[in-house]
CSV table of C-alpha atoms in Angstrom, one decimal:
chain,number,residue,atom,x,y,z
A,1,UNK,CA,0.1,0.1,-0.1
A,2,UNK,CA,1.5,3.5,-0.9
A,3,UNK,CA,0.5,6.3,1.2
A,4,UNK,CA,-0.2,9.6,-0.3
A,5,UNK,CA,2.2,12.5,0.3
A,6,UNK,CA,1.0,15.3,2.6
A,7,UNK,CA,3.5,18.1,1.6
A,8,UNK,CA,1.2,20.7,0.5
A,9,UNK,CA,1.8,24.3,0.9
A,10,UNK,CA,-0.6,27.0,1.0
A,11,UNK,CA,-0.2,29.8,-1.2
A,12,UNK,CA,-1.2,33.7,-0.6
A,13,UNK,CA,-4.8,33.2,-1.7
A,14,UNK,CA,-5.5,30.4,0.9
A,15,UNK,CA,-5.4,27.7,-1.6
A,16,UNK,CA,-3.2,24.3,-1.4
A,17,UNK,CA,-1.1,23.7,-4.0
A,18,UNK,CA,-0.2,20.2,-4.7
A,19,UNK,CA,2.3,18.5,-7.2
A,20,UNK,CA,2.3,22.1,-9.4
A,21,UNK,CA,-1.4,22.1,-9.4
A,22,UNK,CA,-3.6,24.5,-7.3
A,23,UNK,CA,-6.8,23.3,-5.6
A,24,UNK,CA,-9.6,25.1,-3.6
A,25,UNK,CA,-9.3,24.3,0.0
A,26,UNK,CA,-11.9,21.6,1.3
A,27,UNK,CA,-15.4,22.6,2.0
A,28,UNK,CA,-15.8,21.7,5.8
A,29,UNK,CA,-19.4,20.7,7.2
A,30,UNK,CA,-18.3,22.8,10.6
A,31,UNK,CA,-20.6,25.3,12.4
A,32,UNK,CA,-18.8,28.5,12.5
A,33,UNK,CA,-17.7,30.1,15.8
A,34,UNK,CA,-20.1,33.3,15.0
A,35,UNK,CA,-22.9,30.9,15.4
A,36,UNK,CA,-22.4,30.5,19.1
A,37,UNK,CA,-25.1,33.1,19.9
A,38,UNK,CA,-27.7,31.0,18.2
A,39,UNK,CA,-26.6,27.5,19.9
A,40,UNK,CA,-27.9,26.2,22.9
A,41,UNK,CA,-25.6,26.0,25.9
A,42,UNK,CA,-24.2,22.8,26.3
A,43,UNK,CA,-25.6,22.3,30.1
A,44,UNK,CA,-29.0,23.5,29.0
A,45,UNK,CA,-29.1,20.6,26.3
A,46,UNK,CA,-28.2,18.1,29.2
A,47,UNK,CA,-30.9,19.4,31.5
A,48,UNK,CA,-33.3,19.7,28.8
A,49,UNK,CA,-32.8,16.3,28.1
A,50,UNK,CA,-32.8,15.2,31.8
A,51,UNK,CA,-29.4,13.8,31.5
A,52,UNK,CA,-28.2,16.4,34.2
A,53,UNK,CA,-29.8,18.2,37.1
A,54,UNK,CA,-30.1,22.0,37.3
A,55,UNK,CA,-28.1,21.6,40.9
A,56,UNK,CA,-25.4,19.2,39.1
A,57,UNK,CA,-25.1,21.7,36.4
A,58,UNK,CA,-24.8,24.5,39.1
A,59,UNK,CA,-21.8,22.7,40.7
A,60,UNK,CA,-20.2,21.7,37.3
A,61,UNK,CA,-20.1,25.4,36.2
A,62,UNK,CA,-18.5,26.4,39.7
A,63,UNK,CA,-15.9,23.9,38.9
A,64,UNK,CA,-15.5,25.3,35.3
A,65,UNK,CA,-15.1,28.6,36.7
A,66,UNK,CA,-12.2,27.8,39.1
A,67,UNK,CA,-10.1,25.4,36.7
A,68,UNK,CA,-10.6,27.1,33.7
A,69,UNK,CA,-11.3,24.1,31.9
A,70,UNK,CA,-14.0,23.0,29.3
A,71,UNK,CA,-17.3,22.4,30.9
A,72,UNK,CA,-17.7,19.0,29.0
A,73,UNK,CA,-14.4,17.8,30.5
A,74,UNK,CA,-15.6,18.7,34.0
A,75,UNK,CA,-18.7,17.0,33.7
A,76,UNK,CA,-17.0,13.7,32.5
A,77,UNK,CA,-14.1,13.8,34.8
A,78,UNK,CA,-16.4,14.3,37.7
A,79,UNK,CA,-18.6,11.5,36.6
A,80,UNK,CA,-21.8,13.5,36.1
A,81,UNK,CA,-22.3,12.5,32.6
A,82,UNK,CA,-20.7,9.5,30.4
A,83,UNK,CA,-18.3,10.4,27.4
A,84,UNK,CA,-21.0,9.2,25.1
A,85,UNK,CA,-23.9,11.2,26.6
A,86,UNK,CA,-21.7,14.2,26.2
A,87,UNK,CA,-20.8,13.4,22.7
A,88,UNK,CA,-24.6,13.3,21.9
A,89,UNK,CA,-25.4,16.3,23.8
A,90,UNK,CA,-22.5,18.1,21.8
A,91,UNK,CA,-24.1,16.8,18.6
A,92,UNK,CA,-27.5,18.1,19.5
A,93,UNK,CA,-25.7,21.5,20.3
A,94,UNK,CA,-23.9,21.7,17.2
A,95,UNK,CA,-26.4,20.0,14.9
A,96,UNK,CA,-23.9,17.3,13.8
A,97,UNK,CA,-24.2,13.6,13.4
A,98,UNK,CA,-22.1,11.1,15.6
A,99,UNK,CA,-20.1,8.2,14.6
A,100,UNK,CA,-19.6,5.0,16.8
A,101,UNK,CA,-15.5,4.5,16.3
A,102,UNK,CA,-16.0,1.6,18.5
A,103,UNK,CA,-17.7,-0.1,15.3
A,104,UNK,CA,-15.8,1.4,12.4
A,105,UNK,CA,-12.7,0.3,10.8
A,106,UNK,CA,-11.4,3.3,8.8
A,107,UNK,CA,-10.3,2.8,5.1
A,108,UNK,CA,-6.8,2.9,4.5
A,109,UNK,CA,-7.2,5.6,1.5
A,110,UNK,CA,-8.6,7.9,4.1
A,111,UNK,CA,-5.9,7.4,6.7
A,112,UNK,CA,-3.4,8.5,4.4
A,113,UNK,CA,-5.0,11.8,3.5
A,114,UNK,CA,-4.6,13.2,7.0
A,115,UNK,CA,-0.9,13.2,8.5
A,116,UNK,CA,-0.6,11.3,11.8
A,117,UNK,CA,0.9,14.2,13.4
A,118,UNK,CA,-2.0,16.5,12.5
A,119,UNK,CA,-4.7,13.6,13.4
A,120,UNK,CA,-3.3,13.4,17.0
A,121,UNK,CA,-2.8,17.0,17.7
A,122,UNK,CA,-6.3,18.0,16.4
A,123,UNK,CA,-7.9,14.6,17.1
A,124,UNK,CA,-9.1,13.8,14.0
A,125,UNK,CA,-9.9,10.1,12.7
A,126,UNK,CA,-10.3,10.0,9.1
A,127,UNK,CA,-13.2,7.2,8.3
A,128,UNK,CA,-13.7,6.9,4.5
A,129,UNK,CA,-13.5,8.8,1.2
A,130,UNK,CA,-16.6,8.8,-1.2
A,131,UNK,CA,-16.4,10.5,-4.5
A,132,UNK,CA,-14.0,13.4,-3.0
A,133,UNK,CA,-16.0,13.7,0.0
A,134,UNK,CA,-13.9,12.6,3.1
A,135,UNK,CA,-15.7,11.5,6.4
A,136,UNK,CA,-13.9,12.3,9.8
A,137,UNK,CA,-14.5,12.2,13.3
A,138,UNK,CA,-13.8,14.8,15.8
A,139,UNK,CA,-13.9,15.5,19.3
A,140,UNK,CA,-14.3,19.3,19.6
A,141,UNK,CA,-16.1,21.0,16.9
A,142,UNK,CA,-15.7,24.5,18.9
A,143,UNK,CA,-11.8,24.4,18.1
A,144,UNK,CA,-10.9,26.8,15.0
A,145,UNK,CA,-7.5,24.5,14.6
A,146,UNK,CA,-9.7,21.4,13.7
A,147,UNK,CA,-11.7,23.6,11.2
A,148,UNK,CA,-8.1,24.7,9.8
A,149,UNK,CA,-6.7,21.5,9.7
A,150,UNK,CA,-9.6,19.9,7.8
A,151,UNK,CA,-9.8,22.6,5.2
A,152,UNK,CA,-6.3,22.0,4.3
A,153,UNK,CA,-6.9,18.3,3.1
A,154,UNK,CA,-6.7,17.9,-0.5
A,155,UNK,CA,-10.2,16.7,-1.1
A,156,UNK,CA,-13.5,18.5,-2.4
A,157,UNK,CA,-15.1,18.5,0.9
A,158,UNK,CA,-15.0,17.2,4.5
A,159,UNK,CA,-18.2,15.9,6.1
A,160,UNK,CA,-17.5,15.9,10.1
A,161,UNK,CA,-19.3,13.7,12.5
A,162,UNK,CA,-18.5,13.7,16.5
A,163,UNK,CA,-17.2,11.0,18.5
A,164,UNK,CA,-15.9,11.0,22.1
A,165,UNK,CA,-12.4,12.0,22.6
A,166,UNK,CA,-11.2,8.7,24.1
A,167,UNK,CA,-12.7,6.8,21.5
A,168,UNK,CA,-10.8,8.9,18.8
A,169,UNK,CA,-7.4,8.3,20.6
A,170,UNK,CA,-8.2,4.6,20.8
A,171,UNK,CA,-8.9,4.6,17.0
A,172,UNK,CA,-5.8,6.8,16.4
A,173,UNK,CA,-3.5,4.4,18.2
A,174,UNK,CA,-5.2,1.2,16.7
A,175,UNK,CA,-5.3,2.4,13.1
A,176,UNK,CA,-2.3,4.6,12.3
A,177,UNK,CA,0.0,2.1,13.9
A,178,UNK,CA,-1.6,-0.6,11.5
A,179,UNK,CA,-1.1,1.8,8.7
A,180,UNK,CA,2.6,2.3,9.8
A,181,UNK,CA,3.0,-1.4,9.8
A,182,UNK,CA,1.7,-2.2,6.4
A,183,UNK,CA,3.9,0.7,5.0
A,184,UNK,CA,6.9,-0.9,6.8
A,185,UNK,CA,6.1,-4.3,5.7
A,186,UNK,CA,5.6,-3.0,1.9
A,187,UNK,CA,8.9,-1.4,2.2
A,188,UNK,CA,10.8,-4.4,3.6
A,189,UNK,CA,9.1,-6.4,0.9
A,190,UNK,CA,10.5,-4.5,-2.1
A,191,UNK,CA,13.9,-4.1,-0.4
A,192,UNK,CA,13.9,-7.8,-0.3
A,193,UNK,CA,12.6,-8.3,-4.0
A,194,UNK,CA,14.7,-5.4,-5.8
A,195,UNK,CA,15.8,-6.2,-9.2
A,196,UNK,CA,19.1,-7.7,-8.8
A,197,UNK,CA,21.5,-8.1,-11.7
A,198,UNK,CA,23.4,-11.7,-12.0
A,199,UNK,CA,26.4,-12.6,-14.2
A,200,UNK,CA,24.5,-15.2,-16.1
A,201,UNK,CA,24.2,-15.2,-19.8
A,202,UNK,CA,21.2,-16.0,-21.8
A,203,UNK,CA,21.4,-18.8,-24.3
A,204,UNK,CA,21.0,-16.5,-27.0
A,205,UNK,CA,22.8,-13.6,-26.1
A,206,UNK,CA,24.8,-12.2,-23.4
A,207,UNK,CA,22.3,-9.8,-22.0
A,208,UNK,CA,22.3,-10.2,-18.1
A,209,UNK,CA,19.2,-11.7,-16.5
A,210,UNK,CA,17.2,-9.5,-14.1
A,211,UNK,CA,15.9,-11.9,-11.3
A,212,UNK,CA,13.3,-10.7,-8.6
C-alpha cells in the first residue's frame, strides 16, 4: 500500500498547492464560531434532555470557573455524565451527526489523506472517502484549529461526525499503527525483492538476467 504524500503548501490566496497544481481548500461541514449566539448552551441541552439536574449543572459550572477547563471535560471527569452522553449532547448543540468508532474500521485511503501528526494534534479520525468527500470524526467542533486542519486536506469536501475523545484516541492508536506497520512491511518486501543483476548469460545472447 502506497501512502499519499502530504507536503502541501498554502499560497497567498489560501489555496492548497499540490504537485504543481492548485486546488481550493476543502469545504468543511462545521458550524462557524460566529454561530455560538444562536446555539443552545451545552449545560442547557443536558438539563433539557434530563441527563443532568440543574443543581449538578450549577456545581459543574462552579468547577469550570475555578479550573478554567471546558464544561464537557469537567462533567466527564467528575462523573456527572458519561463520554458518550456528552458526545450526543454536543451533537445536538452543534447540529452534527455522531459516529461510533468502536464499530468502525477506517479505510486506508482515508487514513493516508491526514498525516498522523495532524490527526493526533487535532484529534481527527479519518473514516472513509467517497467521490471526493472525506468523512472524519472529531471530538471538539468548537476548535478553530480543527476546522483549519480539515480545510487543508486535498479533497473536495469534508463531512464531520462527532465522537468521544477517548474513542478517537483509541482509534488513532490502533489504525495509524496498523497503517505504519503495513507501510513498513511493503518497504521490506520491495527491499527484499528489488531487481538484482546477475552475471548469468542467456542462451541466445550476453544480456544480463534480471531476477526478482
